[in-house]
C-alpha cells in the first residue's frame, strides 16, 4: 500500500511540467516562421494599396502565429518520427520537455486565435487563407502526404508558399496575379530545397520510414528532378519583371540568382552515387535559402524604390 | 501517514522555475493581446467615424 502511494506521488511529481516558455516557442518552428513572416511582409508591402501600419503589424503577427500553430500541430503529430531523426530528436515533444497533449492544445488554441484575430481586425479573406494554410500543413501534409508519397513536399509546399498571398489579401482583400507569381516562386523552390536536404539526410528519413524522393526513387532520379525544378524555377523567378510588375533591375538580379541556382543544381546532378559527403547537395541547400531570401528582398526593394520614385515624380 | 505523504508533493526548483517562466510568458502574451485589440479597436472605430 505504501509502495503504491509512493509511486502515485512520484508519478504525480513526474507529471509536473518542466517546459519553459522557450520550449513552447520552439514548437512554433521559429526559423520556418521567420521565412513565413518575411514572404508575407513582402506580399503585404508589394500590394498597390496601403493599410494602417498597426493593422499591418497585426496581420503579420497573426500570419506568424498561424504558421507557428501549424508547426506545433506538426510536432504533436510527428513526435514519433522526430524522435528517430538526428535533425529533430531534440525538439520539445520527442525530448520529453512538452507532452503531446500540451503541444496539441497549444497548436489548436493558437490556430483559432490567429485566424479569428486576422478575420476580426483585418479581413476574412486573409483569415480564410490562413485557416486553409494551417489545415493544409497540419492535416493534408503532416497527417496524410508526408508518410504516404514522395511527392509529399511538392504538394505540401503549397502551404509554405501561401504567406505572400495572405499578406497581399490582408491589404487588398483580393488574390491577384502578382501574389500568385510569388506563390509560384516558393512552390517551385520547395522541392529542390528539401530534396537537397533529403539527399544528405536520406539515412535519417529512411530510419523514420518517411518516403522522401531519394529513399523511394533513388538518389540519381532525385538529382535529375532537382535539376529539372531548377530549370523551371530560374525563369519563374524572373516572371515578376516579364509580367511588368517590377523594374528591369529586378529582372537582371533575379536572372543572375536563377542562373546560380541552376549551376548549384548542375553540380548536384554531377554527383556520383558513391559520394557520401555530398558537398554539392549541402551547397545547394544553403544557396536555396539565400536565393529565396534574395529574390523576395529584391522584389521588396524594387517595389519600395519604384513607389518612392513615383511619389517623388508626382 | 498517507495523507501526510500526499501533502509532501511539492514542485522541484526546476518545476517551480519553469512554471514561473510559463506564467510570465502567458501574462506578457495576454497583455500584448489586450493592447493589440484595444488599439486596433480605436483605429477601426476612428476609421469608421471619419467615413
mmCIF file of C-alpha atoms in Angstrom:
data_model
loop_
_atom_site.group_PDB
_atom_site.id
_atom_site.type_symbol
_atom_site.label_atom_id
_atom_site.label_comp_id
_atom_site.label_asym_id
_atom_site.label_seq_id
_atom_site.Cartn_x
_atom_site.Cartn_y
_atom_site.Cartn_z
ATOM 1 C CA UNK A 1 0.000 0.000 0.000
ATOM 2 C CA UNK A 2 2.767 2.348 0.949
ATOM 3 C CA UNK A 3 4.619 1.425 -2.229
ATOM 4 C CA UNK A 4 1.536 2.202 -4.310
ATOM 5 C CA UNK A 5 1.081 5.535 -2.583
ATOM 6 C CA UNK A 6 4.700 6.464 -3.055
ATOM 7 C CA UNK A 7 4.539 5.541 -6.715
ATOM 8 C CA UNK A 8 1.403 7.666 -7.126
ATOM 9 C CA UNK A 9 3.212 10.557 -5.540
ATOM 10 C CA UNK A 10 6.225 10.019 -7.799
ATOM 11 C CA UNK A 11 4.007 9.841 -10.875
ATOM 12 C CA UNK A 12 2.204 12.972 -9.799
ATOM 13 C CA UNK A 13 5.578 14.654 -9.462
ATOM 14 C CA UNK A 14 6.734 13.466 -12.875
ATOM 15 C CA UNK A 15 3.601 14.918 -14.464
ATOM 16 C CA UNK A 16 4.540 18.392 -13.269
ATOM 17 C CA UNK A 17 5.769 20.106 -16.385
ATOM 18 C CA UNK A 18 9.300 21.417 -16.659
ATOM 19 C CA UNK A 19 8.569 23.019 -20.023
ATOM 20 C CA UNK A 20 9.662 26.628 -20.273
ATOM 21 C CA UNK A 21 8.237 29.361 -22.473
ATOM 22 C CA UNK A 22 11.243 28.720 -24.715
ATOM 23 C CA UNK A 23 10.118 25.136 -25.280
ATOM 24 C CA UNK A 24 6.678 26.336 -26.373
ATOM 25 C CA UNK A 25 8.312 28.947 -28.586
ATOM 26 C CA UNK A 26 10.371 26.153 -30.178
ATOM 27 C CA UNK A 27 7.080 24.388 -31.036
ATOM 28 C CA UNK A 28 6.342 27.319 -33.347
ATOM 29 C CA UNK A 29 9.337 26.419 -35.561
ATOM 30 C CA UNK A 30 10.779 29.946 -35.362
ATOM 31 C CA UNK A 31 13.161 29.514 -38.311
ATOM 32 C CA UNK A 32 10.325 28.464 -40.614
ATOM 33 C CA UNK A 33 8.216 31.225 -39.109
ATOM 34 C CA UNK A 34 10.855 33.847 -39.971
ATOM 35 C CA UNK A 35 10.641 32.892 -43.652
ATOM 36 C CA UNK A 36 6.835 32.985 -43.487
ATOM 37 C CA UNK A 37 6.910 36.432 -41.860
ATOM 38 C CA UNK A 38 9.331 37.772 -44.441
ATOM 39 C CA UNK A 39 7.452 36.482 -47.501
ATOM 40 C CA UNK A 40 4.093 37.595 -46.053
ATOM 41 C CA UNK A 41 5.606 41.023 -45.372
ATOM 42 C CA UNK A 42 6.751 41.282 -48.990
ATOM 43 C CA UNK A 43 3.235 40.402 -50.193
ATOM 44 C CA UNK A 44 1.784 42.984 -47.841
ATOM 45 C CA UNK A 45 4.155 45.800 -48.847
ATOM 46 C CA UNK A 46 4.046 44.978 -52.571
ATOM 47 C CA UNK A 47 0.262 45.398 -52.657
ATOM 48 C CA UNK A 48 -0.763 48.523 -54.567
ATOM 49 C CA UNK A 49 -2.849 49.960 -51.727
ATOM 50 C CA UNK A 50 -1.832 50.882 -48.214
ATOM 51 C CA UNK A 51 -3.102 49.677 -44.884
ATOM 52 C CA UNK A 52 -2.986 51.230 -41.431
ATOM 53 C CA UNK A 53 0.501 50.371 -40.080
ATOM 54 C CA UNK A 54 -0.953 48.909 -36.903
ATOM 55 C CA UNK A 55 -3.271 46.638 -38.865
ATOM 56 C CA UNK A 56 -0.268 45.633 -41.000
ATOM 57 C CA UNK A 57 1.623 44.632 -37.844
ATOM 58 C CA UNK A 58 -1.416 42.696 -36.603
ATOM 59 C CA UNK A 59 -1.724 40.937 -39.975
ATOM 60 C CA UNK A 60 1.934 39.881 -39.954
ATOM 61 C CA UNK A 61 1.719 38.813 -36.300
ATOM 62 C CA UNK A 62 -1.407 36.741 -36.983
ATOM 63 C CA UNK A 63 0.184 35.083 -40.004
ATOM 64 C CA UNK A 64 3.316 34.335 -37.934
ATOM 65 C CA UNK A 65 1.278 32.856 -35.066
ATOM 66 C CA UNK A 66 -0.856 30.845 -37.501
ATOM 67 C CA UNK A 67 2.274 29.450 -39.152
ATOM 68 C CA UNK A 68 3.688 28.680 -35.716
ATOM 69 C CA UNK A 69 0.461 26.945 -34.713
ATOM 70 C CA UNK A 70 0.672 24.653 -37.710
ATOM 71 C CA UNK A 71 4.288 23.918 -36.699
ATOM 72 C CA UNK A 72 3.125 22.966 -33.205
ATOM 73 C CA UNK A 73 0.442 20.671 -34.634
ATOM 74 C CA UNK A 74 3.082 19.143 -36.902
ATOM 75 C CA UNK A 75 5.370 18.483 -33.920
ATOM 76 C CA UNK A 76 2.480 16.948 -31.981
ATOM 77 C CA UNK A 77 1.625 14.514 -34.777
ATOM 78 C CA UNK A 78 5.190 13.773 -35.889
ATOM 79 C CA UNK A 79 6.727 13.215 -32.431
ATOM 80 C CA UNK A 80 7.271 9.515 -33.207
ATOM 81 C CA UNK A 81 9.316 10.142 -36.346
ATOM 82 C CA UNK A 82 11.018 13.250 -34.923
ATOM 83 C CA UNK A 83 12.373 11.037 -32.129
ATOM 84 C CA UNK A 84 14.339 8.808 -34.513
ATOM 85 C CA UNK A 85 15.787 11.542 -36.718
ATOM 86 C CA UNK A 86 19.003 13.250 -35.588
ATOM 87 C CA UNK A 87 17.835 16.583 -37.018
ATOM 88 C CA UNK A 88 14.632 16.616 -34.947
ATOM 89 C CA UNK A 89 15.268 14.380 -31.903
ATOM 90 C CA UNK A 90 15.892 17.364 -29.633
ATOM 91 C CA UNK A 91 12.539 19.005 -30.396
ATOM 92 C CA UNK A 92 10.438 19.641 -27.268
ATOM 93 C CA UNK A 93 7.959 16.758 -27.691
ATOM 94 C CA UNK A 94 10.349 13.877 -28.576
ATOM 95 C CA UNK A 95 12.812 15.183 -25.972
ATOM 96 C CA UNK A 96 10.035 14.924 -23.350
ATOM 97 C CA UNK A 97 10.025 18.570 -22.302
ATOM 98 C CA UNK A 98 6.496 19.145 -23.639
ATOM 99 C CA UNK A 99 3.800 16.460 -23.633
ATOM 100 C CA UNK A 100 1.952 15.665 -26.888
ATOM 101 C CA UNK A 101 -1.281 16.897 -25.291
ATOM 102 C CA UNK A 102 0.289 20.241 -24.427
ATOM 103 C CA UNK A 103 1.609 20.625 -27.980
ATOM 104 C CA UNK A 104 -1.813 19.764 -29.459
ATOM 105 C CA UNK A 105 -3.657 22.199 -27.194
ATOM 106 C CA UNK A 106 -1.097 24.912 -27.841
ATOM 107 C CA UNK A 107 -1.384 24.440 -31.616
ATOM 108 C CA UNK A 108 -5.189 24.402 -31.630
ATOM 109 C CA UNK A 109 -5.545 27.468 -29.393
ATOM 110 C CA UNK A 110 -3.064 29.484 -31.452
ATOM 111 C CA UNK A 111 -4.716 28.358 -34.714
ATOM 112 C CA UNK A 112 -8.117 29.635 -33.620
ATOM 113 C CA UNK A 113 -6.670 32.785 -32.067
ATOM 114 C CA UNK A 114 -4.599 33.756 -35.118
ATOM 115 C CA UNK A 115 -7.403 33.136 -37.637
ATOM 116 C CA UNK A 116 -10.017 34.957 -35.545
ATOM 117 C CA UNK A 117 -7.707 37.914 -34.906
ATOM 118 C CA UNK A 118 -6.879 38.265 -38.595
ATOM 119 C CA UNK A 119 -10.545 37.945 -39.541
ATOM 120 C CA UNK A 120 -11.952 40.355 -36.977
ATOM 121 C CA UNK A 121 -9.248 43.021 -37.210
ATOM 122 C CA UNK A 122 -8.078 42.793 -40.851
ATOM 123 C CA UNK A 123 -10.336 40.880 -43.265
ATOM 124 C CA UNK A 124 -11.921 37.466 -43.633
ATOM 125 C CA UNK A 125 -10.338 36.569 -46.983
ATOM 126 C CA UNK A 126 -6.850 36.645 -45.480
ATOM 127 C CA UNK A 127 -8.172 34.826 -42.384
ATOM 128 C CA UNK A 128 -9.709 32.128 -44.579
ATOM 129 C CA UNK A 129 -6.432 31.712 -46.459
ATOM 130 C CA UNK A 130 -4.579 31.437 -43.145
ATOM 131 C CA UNK A 131 -7.062 28.815 -41.883
ATOM 132 C CA UNK A 132 -6.656 26.892 -45.138
ATOM 133 C CA UNK A 133 -2.850 27.062 -44.795
ATOM 134 C CA UNK A 134 -2.934 25.697 -41.241
ATOM 135 C CA UNK A 135 -5.311 22.912 -42.308
ATOM 136 C CA UNK A 136 -3.247 22.088 -45.388
ATOM 137 C CA UNK A 137 0.033 21.904 -43.472
ATOM 138 C CA UNK A 138 -1.225 20.154 -40.333
ATOM 139 C CA UNK A 139 -3.729 17.756 -41.891
ATOM 140 C CA UNK A 140 -3.090 17.325 -45.633
ATOM 141 C CA UNK A 141 0.729 17.451 -45.452
ATOM 142 C CA UNK A 142 1.569 16.217 -41.937
ATOM 143 C CA UNK A 143 -1.109 13.592 -41.405
ATOM 144 C CA UNK A 144 -1.508 12.363 -44.964
ATOM 145 C CA UNK A 145 1.100 13.228 -47.611
ATOM 146 C CA UNK A 146 4.289 13.129 -45.537
ATOM 147 C CA UNK A 147 4.102 9.400 -44.722
ATOM 148 C CA UNK A 148 2.392 8.356 -47.937
ATOM 149 C CA UNK A 149 4.080 9.709 -51.059
ATOM 150 C CA UNK A 150 7.491 11.000 -52.210
ATOM 151 C CA UNK A 151 5.556 13.916 -53.695
ATOM 152 C CA UNK A 152 4.838 14.990 -50.085
ATOM 153 C CA UNK A 153 6.868 18.179 -50.138
ATOM 154 C CA UNK A 154 5.849 19.000 -53.736
ATOM 155 C CA UNK A 155 2.148 19.165 -52.854
ATOM 156 C CA UNK A 156 2.706 20.170 -49.223
ATOM 157 C CA UNK A 157 4.917 23.010 -50.424
ATOM 158 C CA UNK A 158 1.734 24.903 -51.252
ATOM 159 C CA UNK A 159 1.280 25.605 -47.524
ATOM 160 C CA UNK A 160 4.664 27.305 -47.298
ATOM 161 C CA UNK A 161 4.025 29.240 -50.498
ATOM 162 C CA UNK A 162 0.753 30.895 -49.452
ATOM 163 C CA UNK A 163 2.046 33.546 -46.959
ATOM 164 C CA UNK A 164 2.736 36.255 -49.588
ATOM 165 C CA UNK A 165 -0.793 35.667 -50.928
ATOM 166 C CA UNK A 166 -2.174 36.133 -47.398
ATOM 167 C CA UNK A 167 -0.094 39.294 -46.946
ATOM 168 C CA UNK A 168 -1.412 40.675 -50.236
ATOM 169 C CA UNK A 169 -5.002 39.685 -49.378
ATOM 170 C CA UNK A 170 -4.710 41.335 -45.955
ATOM 171 C CA UNK A 171 -4.184 44.689 -47.687
ATOM 172 C CA UNK A 172 -6.269 44.412 -50.845
ATOM 173 C CA UNK A 173 -8.971 41.933 -49.862
ATOM 174 C CA UNK A 174 -8.250 40.083 -53.105
ATOM 175 C CA UNK A 175 -5.953 37.461 -54.613
ATOM 176 C CA UNK A 176 -4.164 38.769 -57.674
ATOM 177 C CA UNK A 177 -1.724 37.541 -60.325
ATOM 178 C CA UNK A 178 1.170 39.367 -58.606
ATOM 179 C CA UNK A 179 0.708 37.435 -55.383
ATOM 180 C CA UNK A 180 0.169 34.171 -57.265
ATOM 181 C CA UNK A 181 3.529 34.635 -59.006
ATOM 182 C CA UNK A 182 5.170 34.998 -55.589
ATOM 183 C CA UNK A 183 3.312 31.821 -54.551
ATOM 184 C CA UNK A 184 4.632 30.033 -57.642
ATOM 185 C CA UNK A 185 8.243 31.014 -56.901
ATOM 186 C CA UNK A 186 8.120 29.477 -53.395
ATOM 187 C CA UNK A 187 6.118 26.485 -54.638
ATOM 188 C CA UNK A 188 8.732 25.608 -57.279
ATOM 189 C CA UNK A 189 11.610 26.397 -54.913
ATOM 190 C CA UNK A 190 10.419 23.930 -52.250
ATOM 191 C CA UNK A 191 11.177 20.571 -53.972
ATOM 192 C CA UNK A 192 14.834 21.255 -54.894
ATOM 193 C CA UNK A 193 15.381 22.843 -51.468
ATOM 194 C CA UNK A 194 14.026 19.874 -49.492
ATOM 195 C CA UNK A 195 15.352 17.190 -51.831
ATOM 196 C CA UNK A 196 18.858 18.631 -51.452
ATOM 197 C CA UNK A 197 18.391 18.184 -47.686
ATOM 198 C CA UNK A 198 16.851 14.738 -48.191
ATOM 199 C CA UNK A 199 19.911 13.631 -50.193
ATOM 200 C CA UNK A 200 22.376 14.155 -47.364
ATOM 201 C CA UNK A 201 19.845 13.179 -44.665
ATOM 202 C CA UNK A 202 18.456 10.148 -46.506
ATOM 203 C CA UNK A 203 19.513 7.727 -43.743
ATOM 204 C CA UNK A 204 17.567 9.801 -41.218
ATOM 205 C CA UNK A 205 14.449 9.746 -43.361
ATOM 206 C CA UNK A 206 14.860 6.014 -44.063
ATOM 207 C CA UNK A 207 15.114 5.286 -40.313
ATOM 208 C CA UNK A 208 11.915 7.257 -39.748
ATOM 209 C CA UNK A 209 10.181 5.499 -42.645
ATOM 210 C CA UNK A 210 9.355 8.718 -44.479
ATOM 211 C CA UNK A 211 9.079 8.180 -48.242
ATOM 212 C CA UNK A 212 11.305 11.054 -49.333
ATOM 213 C CA UNK A 213 12.309 11.081 -53.003
ATOM 214 C CA UNK A 214 15.898 9.733 -52.544
ATOM 215 C CA UNK A 215 14.600 6.804 -50.484
ATOM 216 C CA UNK A 216 11.854 5.914 -52.951
ATOM 217 C CA UNK A 217 13.042 6.865 -56.437
ATOM 218 C CA UNK A 218 16.774 6.726 -55.700
ATOM 219 C CA UNK A 219 19.430 9.391 -55.486
ATOM 220 C CA UNK A 220 20.100 9.568 -59.243
ATOM 221 C CA UNK A 221 16.433 10.230 -60.005
ATOM 222 C CA UNK A 222 16.277 12.827 -57.211
ATOM 223 C CA UNK A 223 19.325 14.639 -58.608
ATOM 224 C CA UNK A 224 17.690 14.765 -62.055
ATOM 225 C CA UNK A 225 14.433 16.073 -60.591
ATOM 226 C CA UNK A 226 16.291 18.727 -58.588
ATOM 227 C CA UNK A 227 17.938 19.921 -61.785
ATOM 228 C CA UNK A 228 14.616 19.894 -63.665
ATOM 229 C CA UNK A 229 12.971 22.008 -60.959
ATOM 230 C CA UNK A 230 15.936 24.405 -61.003
ATOM 231 C CA UNK A 231 15.478 24.842 -64.775
ATOM 232 C CA UNK A 232 11.817 25.741 -64.217
ATOM 233 C CA UNK A 233 12.407 27.886 -61.127
ATOM 234 C CA UNK A 234 15.060 30.129 -62.696
ATOM 235 C CA UNK A 235 12.756 31.665 -65.373
ATOM 236 C CA UNK A 236 9.768 31.745 -62.996
ATOM 237 C CA UNK A 237 11.909 33.840 -60.632
ATOM 238 C CA UNK A 238 12.183 36.427 -63.428
ATOM 239 C CA UNK A 239 8.406 36.357 -64.132
ATOM 240 C CA UNK A 240 7.591 39.420 -61.968
ATOM 241 C CA UNK A 241 9.691 41.523 -64.362
ATOM 242 C CA UNK A 242 8.485 39.732 -67.520
ATOM 243 C CA UNK A 243 4.883 40.414 -66.444
ATOM 244 C CA UNK A 244 5.674 44.071 -65.793
ATOM 245 C CA UNK A 245 5.381 44.044 -62.012
ATOM 246 C CA UNK A 246 8.964 45.207 -61.403
ATOM 247 C CA UNK A 247 11.747 47.202 -62.996
ATOM 248 C CA UNK A 248 14.466 45.626 -65.200
ATOM 249 C CA UNK A 249 16.818 45.818 -62.190
ATOM 250 C CA UNK A 250 14.826 43.041 -60.529
ATOM 251 C CA UNK A 251 14.823 41.114 -63.803
ATOM 252 C CA UNK A 252 18.625 41.229 -64.129
ATOM 253 C CA UNK A 253 19.359 40.307 -60.497
ATOM 254 C CA UNK A 254 16.748 37.540 -60.373
ATOM 255 C CA UNK A 255 18.137 36.104 -63.622
ATOM 256 C CA UNK A 256 21.645 36.024 -62.120
ATOM 257 C CA UNK A 257 20.314 34.415 -58.932
ATOM 258 C CA UNK A 258 18.380 31.861 -61.014
ATOM 259 C CA UNK A 259 21.493 31.055 -63.054
ATOM 260 C CA UNK A 260 23.296 30.464 -59.744
ATOM 261 C CA UNK A 261 20.532 28.085 -58.673
ATOM 262 C CA UNK A 262 20.836 26.131 -61.927
ATOM 263 C CA UNK A 263 24.627 25.999 -61.526
ATOM 264 C CA UNK A 264 24.384 24.589 -57.982
ATOM 265 C CA UNK A 265 21.728 22.106 -59.164
ATOM 266 C CA UNK A 266 24.042 21.129 -62.046
ATOM 267 C CA UNK A 267 26.790 20.364 -59.501
ATOM 268 C CA UNK A 268 24.290 18.153 -57.667
ATOM 269 C CA UNK A 269 23.422 16.409 -60.936
ATOM 270 C CA UNK A 270 27.138 15.665 -61.429
ATOM 271 C CA UNK A 271 27.385 13.918 -58.033
ATOM 272 C CA UNK A 272 28.112 10.219 -58.110
ATOM 273 C CA UNK A 273 26.318 7.526 -56.112
ATOM 274 C CA UNK A 274 29.447 6.830 -54.041
ATOM 275 C CA UNK A 275 29.730 10.462 -52.914
ATOM 276 C CA UNK A 276 28.606 10.221 -49.264
ATOM 277 C CA UNK A 277 29.914 13.660 -48.221
ATOM 278 C CA UNK A 278 27.537 15.304 -50.717
ATOM 279 C CA UNK A 279 29.074 18.740 -50.622
ATOM 280 C CA UNK A 280 27.133 19.869 -53.758
ATOM 281 C CA UNK A 281 23.804 18.927 -52.124
ATOM 282 C CA UNK A 282 24.751 20.807 -48.947
ATOM 283 C CA UNK A 283 25.883 23.774 -51.041
ATOM 284 C CA UNK A 284 22.583 23.789 -52.976
ATOM 285 C CA UNK A 285 20.604 23.610 -49.726
ATOM 286 C CA UNK A 286 22.473 26.650 -48.379
ATOM 287 C CA UNK A 287 22.219 28.552 -51.664
ATOM 288 C CA UNK A 288 18.491 27.827 -51.972
ATOM 289 C CA UNK A 289 17.867 29.628 -48.670
ATOM 290 C CA UNK A 290 19.924 32.580 -49.860
ATOM 291 C CA UNK A 291 18.129 32.525 -53.233
ATOM 292 C CA UNK A 292 14.630 32.746 -51.791
ATOM 293 C CA UNK A 293 15.581 35.442 -49.310
ATOM 294 C CA UNK A 294 17.370 37.447 -52.024
ATOM 295 C CA UNK A 295 14.557 37.140 -54.590
ATOM 296 C CA UNK A 296 11.975 38.410 -52.103
ATOM 297 C CA UNK A 297 14.290 41.108 -50.704
ATOM 298 C CA UNK A 298 14.950 42.449 -54.213
ATOM 299 C CA UNK A 299 11.254 42.289 -55.090
ATOM 300 C CA UNK A 300 10.515 44.255 -51.925
ATOM 301 C CA UNK A 301 13.259 46.810 -52.594
ATOM 302 C CA UNK A 302 12.094 47.196 -56.191
ATOM 303 C CA UNK A 303 8.511 47.897 -55.093
ATOM 304 C CA UNK A 304 9.565 50.370 -52.397
ATOM 305 C CA UNK A 305 12.010 52.265 -54.634
ATOM 306 C CA UNK A 306 9.579 52.382 -57.572
ATOM 307 C CA UNK A 307 6.861 53.731 -55.318
ATOM 308 C CA UNK A 308 9.177 56.309 -53.757
ATOM 309 C CA UNK A 309 10.280 57.482 -57.220
ATOM 310 C CA UNK A 310 6.661 57.673 -58.386
ATOM 311 C CA UNK A 311 5.737 59.805 -55.363
ATOM 312 C CA UNK A 312 8.829 61.963 -55.890
ATOM 313 C CA UNK A 313 7.982 62.447 -59.572
ATOM 314 C CA UNK A 314 4.345 63.270 -58.926
ATOM 315 C CA UNK B 1 0.513 8.737 7.157
ATOM 316 C CA UNK B 2 -0.779 8.517 3.580
ATOM 317 C CA UNK B 3 -2.313 11.976 3.750
ATOM 318 C CA UNK B 4 0.911 13.358 5.128
ATOM 319 C CA UNK B 5 2.820 11.881 2.187
ATOM 320 C CA UNK B 6 0.355 13.377 -0.301
ATOM 321 C CA UNK B 7 0.818 16.737 1.374
ATOM 322 C CA UNK B 8 4.519 16.421 0.711
ATOM 323 C CA UNK B 9 4.021 16.572 -3.061
ATOM 324 C CA UNK B 10 5.882 19.726 -3.887
ATOM 325 C CA UNK B 11 7.339 21.120 -7.055
ATOM 326 C CA UNK B 12 11.066 20.846 -7.559
ATOM 327 C CA UNK B 13 13.062 24.035 -8.024
ATOM 328 C CA UNK B 14 13.222 23.307 -11.732
ATOM 329 C CA UNK B 15 9.464 22.803 -11.970
ATOM 330 C CA UNK B 16 8.802 25.967 -9.991
ATOM 331 C CA UNK B 17 11.186 27.942 -12.170
ATOM 332 C CA UNK B 18 9.566 26.533 -15.335
ATOM 333 C CA UNK B 19 6.103 27.394 -14.015
ATOM 334 C CA UNK B 20 7.142 30.973 -13.202
ATOM 335 C CA UNK B 21 8.656 31.240 -16.657
ATOM 336 C CA UNK B 22 5.451 29.999 -18.316
ATOM 337 C CA UNK B 23 3.280 32.244 -16.175
ATOM 338 C CA UNK B 24 5.343 35.299 -17.098
ATOM 339 C CA UNK B 25 5.119 34.412 -20.800
ATOM 340 C CA UNK B 26 1.331 33.888 -20.607
ATOM 341 C CA UNK B 27 0.945 37.188 -18.743
ATOM 342 C CA UNK B 28 3.017 39.022 -21.321
ATOM 343 C CA UNK B 29 1.127 37.414 -24.211
ATOM 344 C CA UNK B 30 -2.232 38.363 -22.675
ATOM 345 C CA UNK B 31 -1.063 41.937 -22.072
ATOM 346 C CA UNK B 32 0.081 42.213 -25.706
ATOM 347 C CA UNK B 33 -3.245 40.781 -26.880
ATOM 348 C CA UNK B 34 -5.203 43.296 -24.794
ATOM 349 C CA UNK B 35 -3.144 46.201 -26.155
ATOM 350 C CA UNK B 36 -3.494 44.947 -29.735
ATOM 351 C CA UNK B 37 -7.276 44.616 -29.511
ATOM 352 C CA UNK B 38 -7.636 47.935 -27.685
ATOM 353 C CA UNK B 39 -5.544 49.933 -30.154
ATOM 354 C CA UNK B 40 -6.984 48.086 -33.160
ATOM 355 C CA UNK B 41 -10.493 48.907 -31.971
ATOM 356 C CA UNK B 42 -9.556 52.588 -31.672
ATOM 357 C CA UNK B 43 -8.035 52.502 -35.166
ATOM 358 C CA UNK B 44 -11.027 50.783 -36.740
ATOM 359 C CA UNK B 45 -13.621 52.946 -34.947
ATOM 360 C CA UNK B 46 -11.644 56.047 -35.837
ATOM 361 C CA UNK B 47 -11.584 54.942 -39.460
ATOM 362 C CA UNK B 48 -15.336 54.274 -39.459
ATOM 363 C CA UNK B 49 -16.017 57.602 -37.794
ATOM 364 C CA UNK B 50 -14.152 59.555 -40.440
ATOM 365 C CA UNK B 51 -16.141 57.939 -43.270
#
